[in-house]
Coordinates of C-alpha atoms in Angstrom, one line a residue:
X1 CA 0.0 0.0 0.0
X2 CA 1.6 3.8 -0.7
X3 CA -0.9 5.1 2.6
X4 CA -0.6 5.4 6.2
X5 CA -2.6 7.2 9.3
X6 CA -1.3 9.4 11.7
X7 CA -2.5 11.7 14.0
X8 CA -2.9 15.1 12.3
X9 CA -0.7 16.8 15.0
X10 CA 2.2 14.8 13.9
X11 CA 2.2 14.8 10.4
X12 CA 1.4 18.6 10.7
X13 CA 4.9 18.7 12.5
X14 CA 6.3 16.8 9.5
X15 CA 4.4 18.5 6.8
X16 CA 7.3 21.2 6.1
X17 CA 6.2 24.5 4.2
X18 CA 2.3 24.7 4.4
X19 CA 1.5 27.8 3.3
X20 CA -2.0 29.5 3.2
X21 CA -3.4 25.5 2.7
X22 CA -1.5 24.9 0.2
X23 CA 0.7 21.9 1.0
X24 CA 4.0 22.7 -0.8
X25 CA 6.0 20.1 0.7
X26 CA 6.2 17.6 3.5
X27 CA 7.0 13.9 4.5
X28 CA 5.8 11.4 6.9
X29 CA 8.0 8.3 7.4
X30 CA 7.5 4.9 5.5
X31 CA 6.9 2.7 8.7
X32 CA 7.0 -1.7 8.4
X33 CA 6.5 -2.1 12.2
X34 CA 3.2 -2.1 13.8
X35 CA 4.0 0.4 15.9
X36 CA 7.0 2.0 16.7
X37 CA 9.1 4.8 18.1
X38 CA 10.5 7.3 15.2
X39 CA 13.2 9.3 14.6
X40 CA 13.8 11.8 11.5
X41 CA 15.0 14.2 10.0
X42 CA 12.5 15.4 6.9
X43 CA 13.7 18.2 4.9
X44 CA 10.9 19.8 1.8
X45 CA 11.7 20.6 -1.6
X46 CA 9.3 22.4 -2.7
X47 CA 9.8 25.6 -1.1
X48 CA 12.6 26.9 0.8
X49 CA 14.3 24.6 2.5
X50 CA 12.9 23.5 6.0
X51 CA 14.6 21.0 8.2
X52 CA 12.5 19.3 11.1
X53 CA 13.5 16.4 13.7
X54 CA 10.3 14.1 14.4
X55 CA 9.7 12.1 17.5
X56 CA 6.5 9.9 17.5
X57 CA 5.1 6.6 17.8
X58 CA 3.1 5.7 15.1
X59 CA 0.8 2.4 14.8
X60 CA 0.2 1.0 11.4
X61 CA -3.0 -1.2 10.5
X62 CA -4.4 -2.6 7.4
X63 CA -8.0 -2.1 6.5
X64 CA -10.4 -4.5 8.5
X65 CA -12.0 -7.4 6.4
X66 CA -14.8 -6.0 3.6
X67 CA -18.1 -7.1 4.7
X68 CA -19.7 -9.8 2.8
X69 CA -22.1 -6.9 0.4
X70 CA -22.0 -6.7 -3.1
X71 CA -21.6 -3.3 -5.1
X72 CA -25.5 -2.2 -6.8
X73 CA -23.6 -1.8 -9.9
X74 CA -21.3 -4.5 -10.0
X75 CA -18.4 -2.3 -9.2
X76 CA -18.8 0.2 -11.7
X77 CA -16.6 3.2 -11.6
X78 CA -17.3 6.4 -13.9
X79 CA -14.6 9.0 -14.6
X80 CA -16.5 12.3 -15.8
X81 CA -13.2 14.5 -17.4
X82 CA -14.3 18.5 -17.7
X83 CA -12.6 18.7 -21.0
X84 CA -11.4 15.9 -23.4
X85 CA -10.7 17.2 -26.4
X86 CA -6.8 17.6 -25.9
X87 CA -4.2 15.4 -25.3
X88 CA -3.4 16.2 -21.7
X89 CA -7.1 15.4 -20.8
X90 CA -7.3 12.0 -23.1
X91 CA -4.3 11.5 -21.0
X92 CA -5.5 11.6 -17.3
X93 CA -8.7 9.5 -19.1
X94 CA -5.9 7.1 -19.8
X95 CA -3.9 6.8 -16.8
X96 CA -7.6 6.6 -14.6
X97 CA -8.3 3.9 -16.6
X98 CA -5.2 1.6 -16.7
X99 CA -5.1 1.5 -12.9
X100 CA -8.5 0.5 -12.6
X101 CA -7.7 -2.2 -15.4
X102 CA -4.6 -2.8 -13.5
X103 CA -5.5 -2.5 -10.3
X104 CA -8.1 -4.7 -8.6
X105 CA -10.4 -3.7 -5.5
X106 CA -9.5 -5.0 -1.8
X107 CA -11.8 -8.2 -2.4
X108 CA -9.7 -8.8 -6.1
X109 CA -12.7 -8.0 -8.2
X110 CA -11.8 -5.7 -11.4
X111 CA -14.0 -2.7 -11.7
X112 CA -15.6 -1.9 -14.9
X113 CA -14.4 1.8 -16.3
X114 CA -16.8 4.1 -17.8
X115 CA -15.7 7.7 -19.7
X116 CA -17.7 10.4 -20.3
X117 CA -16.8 14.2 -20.8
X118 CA -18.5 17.4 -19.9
X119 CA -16.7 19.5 -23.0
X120 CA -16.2 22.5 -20.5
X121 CA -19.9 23.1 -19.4
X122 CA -20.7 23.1 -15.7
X123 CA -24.5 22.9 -16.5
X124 CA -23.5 19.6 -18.7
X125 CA -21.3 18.2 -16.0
X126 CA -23.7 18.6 -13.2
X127 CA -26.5 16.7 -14.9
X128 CA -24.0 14.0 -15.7
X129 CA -23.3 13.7 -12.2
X130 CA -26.5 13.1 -11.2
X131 CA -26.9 10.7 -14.3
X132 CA -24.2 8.9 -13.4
X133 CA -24.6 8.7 -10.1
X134 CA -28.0 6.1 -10.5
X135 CA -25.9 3.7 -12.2
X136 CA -22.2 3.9 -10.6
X137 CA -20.8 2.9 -7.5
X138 CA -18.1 5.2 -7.8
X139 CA -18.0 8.7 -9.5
X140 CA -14.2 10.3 -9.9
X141 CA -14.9 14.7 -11.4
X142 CA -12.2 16.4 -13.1
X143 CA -14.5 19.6 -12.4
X144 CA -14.9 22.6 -15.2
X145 CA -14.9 25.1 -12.2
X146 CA -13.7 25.4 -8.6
X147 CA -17.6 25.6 -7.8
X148 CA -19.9 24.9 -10.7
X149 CA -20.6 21.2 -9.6
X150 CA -21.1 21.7 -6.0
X151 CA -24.8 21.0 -5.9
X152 CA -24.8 17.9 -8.3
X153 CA -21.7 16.4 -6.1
X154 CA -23.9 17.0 -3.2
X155 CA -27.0 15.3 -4.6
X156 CA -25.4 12.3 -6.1
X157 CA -24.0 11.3 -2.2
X158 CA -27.0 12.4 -0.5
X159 CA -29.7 11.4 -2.3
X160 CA -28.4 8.4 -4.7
X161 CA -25.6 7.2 -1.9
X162 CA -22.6 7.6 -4.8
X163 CA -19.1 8.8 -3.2
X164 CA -17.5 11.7 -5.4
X165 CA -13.8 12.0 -5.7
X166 CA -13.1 15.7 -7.7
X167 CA -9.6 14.9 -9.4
X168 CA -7.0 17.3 -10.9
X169 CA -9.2 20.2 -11.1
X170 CA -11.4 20.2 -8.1
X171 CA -14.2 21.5 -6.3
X172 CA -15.2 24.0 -3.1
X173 CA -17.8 21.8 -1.8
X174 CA -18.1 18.6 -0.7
X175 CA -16.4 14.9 -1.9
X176 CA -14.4 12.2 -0.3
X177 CA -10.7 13.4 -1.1
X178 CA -9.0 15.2 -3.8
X179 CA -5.8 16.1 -5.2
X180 CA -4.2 18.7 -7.6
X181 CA -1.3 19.9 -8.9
X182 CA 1.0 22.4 -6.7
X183 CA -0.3 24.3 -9.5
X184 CA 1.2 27.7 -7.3
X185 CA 4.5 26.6 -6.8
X186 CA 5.0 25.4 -10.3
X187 CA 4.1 28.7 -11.4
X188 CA 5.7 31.0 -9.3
X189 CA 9.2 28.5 -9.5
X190 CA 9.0 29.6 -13.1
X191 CA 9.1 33.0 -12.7
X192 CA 11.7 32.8 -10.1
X193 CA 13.7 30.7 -13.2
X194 CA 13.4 33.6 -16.0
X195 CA 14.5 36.1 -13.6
X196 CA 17.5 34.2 -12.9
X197 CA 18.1 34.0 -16.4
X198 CA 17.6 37.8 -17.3
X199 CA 19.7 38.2 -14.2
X200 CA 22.6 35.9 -15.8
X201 CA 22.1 36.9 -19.2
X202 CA 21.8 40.8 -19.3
X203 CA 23.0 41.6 -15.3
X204 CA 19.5 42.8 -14.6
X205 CA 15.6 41.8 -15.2
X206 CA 15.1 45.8 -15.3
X207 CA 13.3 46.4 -18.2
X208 CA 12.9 43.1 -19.7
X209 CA 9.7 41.8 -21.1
X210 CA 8.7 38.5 -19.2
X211 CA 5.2 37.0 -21.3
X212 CA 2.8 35.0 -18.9
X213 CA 0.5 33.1 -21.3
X214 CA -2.0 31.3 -19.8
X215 CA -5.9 29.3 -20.1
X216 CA -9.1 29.7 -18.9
X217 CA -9.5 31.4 -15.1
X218 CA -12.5 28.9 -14.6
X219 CA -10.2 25.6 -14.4
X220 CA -8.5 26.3 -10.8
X221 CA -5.4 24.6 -12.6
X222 CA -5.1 27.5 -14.9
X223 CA -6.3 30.4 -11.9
X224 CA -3.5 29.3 -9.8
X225 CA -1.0 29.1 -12.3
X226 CA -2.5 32.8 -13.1
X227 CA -2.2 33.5 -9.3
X228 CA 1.7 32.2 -8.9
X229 CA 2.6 34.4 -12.5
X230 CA 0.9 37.5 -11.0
X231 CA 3.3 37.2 -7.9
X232 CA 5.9 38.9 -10.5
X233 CA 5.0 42.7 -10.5
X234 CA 5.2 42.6 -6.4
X235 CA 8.5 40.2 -6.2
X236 CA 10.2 41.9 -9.3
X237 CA 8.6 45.3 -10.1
X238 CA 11.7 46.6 -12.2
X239 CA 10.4 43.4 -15.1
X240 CA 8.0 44.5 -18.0
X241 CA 5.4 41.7 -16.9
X242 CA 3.0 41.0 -19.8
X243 CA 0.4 38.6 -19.8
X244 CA -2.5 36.5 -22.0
X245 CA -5.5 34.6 -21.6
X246 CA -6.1 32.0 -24.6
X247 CA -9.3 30.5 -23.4
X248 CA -9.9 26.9 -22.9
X249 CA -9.0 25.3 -26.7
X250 CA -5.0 25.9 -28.3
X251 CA -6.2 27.9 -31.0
X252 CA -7.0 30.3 -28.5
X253 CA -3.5 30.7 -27.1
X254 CA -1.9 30.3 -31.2
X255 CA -4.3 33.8 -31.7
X256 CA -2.9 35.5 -28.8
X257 CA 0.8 34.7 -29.0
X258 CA 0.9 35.3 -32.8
X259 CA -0.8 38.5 -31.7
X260 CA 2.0 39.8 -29.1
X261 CA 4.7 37.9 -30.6
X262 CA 4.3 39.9 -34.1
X263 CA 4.7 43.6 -32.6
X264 CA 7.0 42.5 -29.2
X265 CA 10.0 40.2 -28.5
X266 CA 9.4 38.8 -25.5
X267 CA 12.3 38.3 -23.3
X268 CA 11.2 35.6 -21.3
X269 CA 7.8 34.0 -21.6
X270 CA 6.3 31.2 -18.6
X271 CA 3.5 29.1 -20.3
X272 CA 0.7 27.5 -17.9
X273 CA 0.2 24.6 -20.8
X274 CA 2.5 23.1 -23.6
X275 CA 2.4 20.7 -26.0
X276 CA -0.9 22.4 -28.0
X277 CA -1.1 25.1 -26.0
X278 CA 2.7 26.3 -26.5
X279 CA 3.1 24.9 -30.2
X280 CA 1.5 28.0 -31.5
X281 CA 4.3 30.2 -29.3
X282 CA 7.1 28.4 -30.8
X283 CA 5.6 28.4 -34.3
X284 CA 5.0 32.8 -33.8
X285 CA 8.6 32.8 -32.3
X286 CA 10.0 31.0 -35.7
X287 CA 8.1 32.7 -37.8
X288 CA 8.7 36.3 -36.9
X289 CA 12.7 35.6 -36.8
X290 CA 12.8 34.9 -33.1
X291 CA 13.1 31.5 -31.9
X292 CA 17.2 30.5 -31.7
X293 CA 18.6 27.6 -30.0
X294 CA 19.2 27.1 -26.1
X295 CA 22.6 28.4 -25.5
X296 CA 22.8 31.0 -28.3
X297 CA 22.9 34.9 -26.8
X298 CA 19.6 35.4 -28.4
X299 CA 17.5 32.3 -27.3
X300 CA 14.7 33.9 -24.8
X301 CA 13.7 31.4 -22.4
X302 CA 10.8 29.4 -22.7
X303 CA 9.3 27.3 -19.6
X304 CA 6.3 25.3 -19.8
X305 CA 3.7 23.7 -17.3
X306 CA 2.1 20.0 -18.2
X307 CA 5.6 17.7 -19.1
X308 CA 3.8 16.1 -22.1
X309 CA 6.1 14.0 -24.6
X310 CA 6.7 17.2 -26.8
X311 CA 7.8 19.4 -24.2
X312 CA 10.1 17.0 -23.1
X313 CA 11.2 16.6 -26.5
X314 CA 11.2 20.6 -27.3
X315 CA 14.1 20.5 -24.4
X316 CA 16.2 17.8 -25.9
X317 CA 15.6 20.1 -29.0
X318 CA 17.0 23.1 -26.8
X319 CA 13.7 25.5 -28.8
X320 CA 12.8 25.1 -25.0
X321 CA 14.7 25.5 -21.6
X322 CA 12.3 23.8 -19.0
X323 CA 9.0 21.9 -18.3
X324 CA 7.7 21.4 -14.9
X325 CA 5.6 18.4 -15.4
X326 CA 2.1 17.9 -13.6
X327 CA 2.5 13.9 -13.1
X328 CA -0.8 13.0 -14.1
X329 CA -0.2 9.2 -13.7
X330 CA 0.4 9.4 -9.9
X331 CA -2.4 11.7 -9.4
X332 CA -4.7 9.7 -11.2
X333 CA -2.7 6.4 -9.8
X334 CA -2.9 7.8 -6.3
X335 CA -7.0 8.7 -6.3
X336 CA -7.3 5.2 -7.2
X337 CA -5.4 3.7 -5.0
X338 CA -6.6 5.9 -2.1
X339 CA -10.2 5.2 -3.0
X340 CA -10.0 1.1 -3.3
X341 CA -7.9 1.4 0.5
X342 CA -10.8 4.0 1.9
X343 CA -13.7 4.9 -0.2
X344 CA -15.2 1.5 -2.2
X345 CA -13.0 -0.9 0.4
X346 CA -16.6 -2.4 0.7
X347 CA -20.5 -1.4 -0.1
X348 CA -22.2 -0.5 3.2
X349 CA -22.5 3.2 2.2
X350 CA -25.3 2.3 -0.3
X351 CA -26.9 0.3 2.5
X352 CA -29.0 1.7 5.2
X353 CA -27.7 4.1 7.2
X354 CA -25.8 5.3 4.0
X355 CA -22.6 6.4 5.8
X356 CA -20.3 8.1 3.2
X357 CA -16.8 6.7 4.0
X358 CA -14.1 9.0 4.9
X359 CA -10.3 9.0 4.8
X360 CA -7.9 9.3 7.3
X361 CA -6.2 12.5 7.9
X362 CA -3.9 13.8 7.7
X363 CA -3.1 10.8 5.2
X364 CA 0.3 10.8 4.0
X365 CA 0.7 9.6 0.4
X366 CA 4.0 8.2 -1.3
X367 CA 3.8 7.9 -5.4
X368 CA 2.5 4.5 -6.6
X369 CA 4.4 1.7 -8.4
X370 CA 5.1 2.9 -11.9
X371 CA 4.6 6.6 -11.5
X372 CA 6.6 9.5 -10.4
X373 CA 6.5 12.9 -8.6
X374 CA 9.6 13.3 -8.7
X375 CA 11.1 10.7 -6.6
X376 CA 10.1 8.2 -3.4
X377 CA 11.4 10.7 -1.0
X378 CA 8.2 13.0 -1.8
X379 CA 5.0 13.1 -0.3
X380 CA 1.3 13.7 -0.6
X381 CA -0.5 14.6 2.3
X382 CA -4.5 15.2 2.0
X383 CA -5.8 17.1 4.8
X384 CA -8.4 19.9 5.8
X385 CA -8.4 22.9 3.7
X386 CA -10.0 26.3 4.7
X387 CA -11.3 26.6 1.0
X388 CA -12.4 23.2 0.6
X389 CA -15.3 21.2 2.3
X390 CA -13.1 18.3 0.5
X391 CA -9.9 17.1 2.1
X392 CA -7.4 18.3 -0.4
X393 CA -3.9 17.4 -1.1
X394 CA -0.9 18.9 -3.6
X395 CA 1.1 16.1 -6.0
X396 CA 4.3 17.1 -5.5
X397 CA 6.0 18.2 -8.4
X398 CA 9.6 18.7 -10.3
X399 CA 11.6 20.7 -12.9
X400 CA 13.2 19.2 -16.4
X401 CA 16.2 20.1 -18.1
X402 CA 18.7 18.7 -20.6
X403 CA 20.4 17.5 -17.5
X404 CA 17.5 14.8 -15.9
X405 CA 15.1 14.7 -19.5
X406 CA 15.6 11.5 -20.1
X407 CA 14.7 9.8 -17.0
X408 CA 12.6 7.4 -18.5
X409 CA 10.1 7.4 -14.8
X410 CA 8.7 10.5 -15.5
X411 CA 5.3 10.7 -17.5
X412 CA 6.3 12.4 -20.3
X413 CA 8.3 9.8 -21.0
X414 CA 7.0 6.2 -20.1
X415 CA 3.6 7.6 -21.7
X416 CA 4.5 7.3 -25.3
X417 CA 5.2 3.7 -24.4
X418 CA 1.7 3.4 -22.4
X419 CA -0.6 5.5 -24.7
X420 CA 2.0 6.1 -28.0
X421 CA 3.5 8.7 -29.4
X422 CA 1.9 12.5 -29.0
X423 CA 1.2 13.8 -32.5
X424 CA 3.7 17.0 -31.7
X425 CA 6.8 15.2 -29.9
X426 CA 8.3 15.1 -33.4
X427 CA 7.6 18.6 -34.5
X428 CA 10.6 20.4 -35.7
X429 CA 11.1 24.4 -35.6
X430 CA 13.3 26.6 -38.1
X431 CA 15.5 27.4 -35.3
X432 CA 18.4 29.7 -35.6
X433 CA 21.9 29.3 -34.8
X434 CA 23.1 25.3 -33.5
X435 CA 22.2 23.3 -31.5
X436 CA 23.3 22.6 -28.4
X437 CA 26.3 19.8 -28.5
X438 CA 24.0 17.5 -26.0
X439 CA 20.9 17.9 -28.3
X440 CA 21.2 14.9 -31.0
X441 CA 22.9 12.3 -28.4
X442 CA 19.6 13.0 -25.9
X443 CA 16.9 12.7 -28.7
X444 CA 19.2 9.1 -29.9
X445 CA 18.9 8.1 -26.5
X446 CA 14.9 8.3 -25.9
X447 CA 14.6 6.9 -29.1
X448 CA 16.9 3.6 -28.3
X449 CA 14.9 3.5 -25.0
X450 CA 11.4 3.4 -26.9
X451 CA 12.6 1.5 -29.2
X452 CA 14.1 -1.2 -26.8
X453 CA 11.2 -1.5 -24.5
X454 CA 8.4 -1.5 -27.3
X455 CA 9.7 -3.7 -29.6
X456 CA 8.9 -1.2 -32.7
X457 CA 10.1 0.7 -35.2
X458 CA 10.0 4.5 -33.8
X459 CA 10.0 6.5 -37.1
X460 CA 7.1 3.9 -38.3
X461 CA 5.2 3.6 -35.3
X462 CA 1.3 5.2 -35.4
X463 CA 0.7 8.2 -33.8
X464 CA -1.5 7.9 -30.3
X465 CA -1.4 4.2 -31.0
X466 CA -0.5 2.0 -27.6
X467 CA 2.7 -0.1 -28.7
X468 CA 1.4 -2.7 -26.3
X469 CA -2.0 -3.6 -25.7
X470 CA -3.4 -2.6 -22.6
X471 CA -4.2 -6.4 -21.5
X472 CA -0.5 -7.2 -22.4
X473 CA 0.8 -4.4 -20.6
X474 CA 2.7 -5.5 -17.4
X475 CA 2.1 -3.4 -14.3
X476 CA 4.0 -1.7 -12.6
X477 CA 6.6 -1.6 -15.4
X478 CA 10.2 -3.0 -15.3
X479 CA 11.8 -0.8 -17.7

């Protein structure tokens, strides 16, 4: 199991940098003994660094034996996505649905996996919900707003007895557990990243245009990536900060950048999405004379939010300088997991009295098997929240560079052997000047590594076309 329970004065003692109720960073130890006295040292990442010694005794159980009840659905679990019509949402889709597939409930019965997608419409979503809800045992909401759904979640526990998980982007009102992105961090990290580049490159950010691009302010993904890129003005007044909204659909965002990109040369520019989203950036950047190679004196830094294959990609490339990837697999992985251990461990809440479980909180959270946050030392931890009626937690989350882009764990990655490759990882760019002397051995490398583990041809191989058929695909993954 990747959980454990503690009492929430401890792990708060361990749960280094929680700031505002936004868990930026914390551990809680990975105990084996049923109970035990515990000494460490935990140390967070996410934020500055904070160093805390823990004493406590701690007492570990597993989950008591299911009662004899059979689901009313036959253990039917229905993922309701906000948006699905690009690849970052098919992927979440994807990665929900392979550890359901792959992933059996406490009693070892496979769930049955059912899709459906509210194409960005709260009213839409909300009737789904309670649709859904009269013929699923388990609903899981990527939400189209913060608090659209709230009534519709409400009604599908408290009238038709169907727990709610919001995933990804989630919800004000009340569900079982949910986790995000450190959407915040991620943000504000990359603005901390171009100033240090203007600051390298030119001795000063005075002056300098820095370009936040960014989605629609209804998704609370996108609003808090908004929120951490409008910490720049305050933090570094002496920068020309610039900003966009493109809307929910790519085209949106190609409009805008061409729009800024034709009359302004942007110095620096932080992008809350990629791969769609920042195609039409590079493509405006290339096209008015602009785009030039990582490492030349006129490449102007380009950092993304989302890790998909052609961001990653886009870095070996050097058109790009960093991605801070939004691990979609353990997020997905980890609601999964969380709710077989706590939510659906057995059917009693659709039997008189109609308790809706709970977790346990604070409820500390390593990465499951075959996914990756950035490493086994980092935690989730789902707790209260003072803007939540929903126990929240924050996926930890990580940077890529040339140096650490091909480590094959991270989603970007292991993805286009899972799902295929993305339909822009390939895309090229007129780029000026060379590039970089690492660029051609990291892109020979991935493709060795795809090439090795899937058996294929990687020129040849079908665009958005698993390799290996889900039912042959071993779980967690050895490679």
């Amino acid at each position: 199991m990747s959980g454990e329970k503690t009492s929430r004065r401890d792990a708060l003692k361990v749960a280094a940098g929680v700031i505002g109720g936004l868990v930026v960073g914390g551990v809680i130890g990975w105990l084996s003994k049923p109970a035990a006295e515990v000494v460490r040292t935990v140390t967070s990442t996410i934020t500055q660094p904070v160093t805390t010694t823990v004493r406590e005794t701690v007492t570990v159980t597993g989950p008591a034996a299911p009662p004899p009840t059979e689901f009313k659905y036959g253990g039917t679990v229905t993922l309701i996505m906000g948006y699905l019509g690009e690849y970052w949402w098919y992927t979440c889709a994807k990665y929900f649905e392979l550890a359901v597939s792959k992933i059996p409930d406490l009693r070892g019965r496979r769930w049955k996996f059912v899709l459906d997608t509210a194409e960005g419409s709260d009213t839409r979503q909300s009737e789904m919900i309670e649709t859904y809800a009269q013929k699923s045992d388990l609903l899981v909401v990527n939400a189209v707003s913060i608090d659209g759904i709230n009534t519709a979640v409400r009604k599908a526990e408290e009238t038709y007895y169907c727990p709610v998980i919001p995933v990804k982007d989630i919800i004000s009102g009340k569900g079982r557990f949910q986790i995000e992105f450190s959407d915040f961090w991620a943000s504000t990290s990359m603005v901390d990243d171009a100033i240090d580049f203007l600051r390298k490159k030119y001795g000063s950010e005075k002056g300098r245009i820095l370009l936040a691009q960014n989605g629609d302010l209804s998704f609370r993904g996108w609003l808090y990536r908004y929120l951490g890129f409008r910490t720049c003005p305050e933090k570094y007044p002496d920068v020309d900060f610039k900003e966009f909204i493109g809307g929910v659909s790519p085209e949106g965002w190609a409009d805008a950048a061409d729009a800024f990109i034709s009359t302004t040369t942007p110095d620096a520019i932080v992008s809350a999405s990629d791969g769609p989203y920042l195609v039409g950036t590079l493509e405006a950047l290339a096209r008015y004379g602009k785009l030039y190679y990582y490492g030349n004196p006129e490449h102007i830094f380009v950092t993304s939010i989302d890790g998909k294959p052609s961001a990653s990609m886009w870095v070996r490339k050097g058109y790009t300088t960093s991605v801070y990837p939004q691990c979609p697999d353990a997020i997905y992985f980890s609601t999964w997991e969380i709710a077989r251990q706590y939510i659906i461990k057995d059917a009693s809440y659709q039997q008189a009295p109609y308790t809706m479980p709970e977790i346990p909180l604070p409820l500390a959270w390593r990465q499951p098997a075959g996914t990756w946050w950035g490493g086994k030392d980092k935690y989730l931890i789902i707790d209260k929240v003072d803007w939540s009626e929903t126990p929240s937690g924050q996926a930890p989350g990580y940077k890529v560079t040339y140096e650490n882009v091909n480590t094959w764990e991270m989603w970007g990655n292991l993805v286009t052997v899972l799902l295929g490759k993305e339909a822009l990882q390939d895309k090229e760019f007129p780029a000026k000047g060379t590039p970089p002397p690492w660029s051609a051995r990291l892109v020979e490398e991935y493709i060795r590594w795809w090439e090795s583990v899937t058996g294929k041809d990687y020129k040849t191989a079908e665009i958005e076309k698993p390799p290996i058929p889900l039912e042959q695909l071993e779980w967690p993954p050895k490679w």
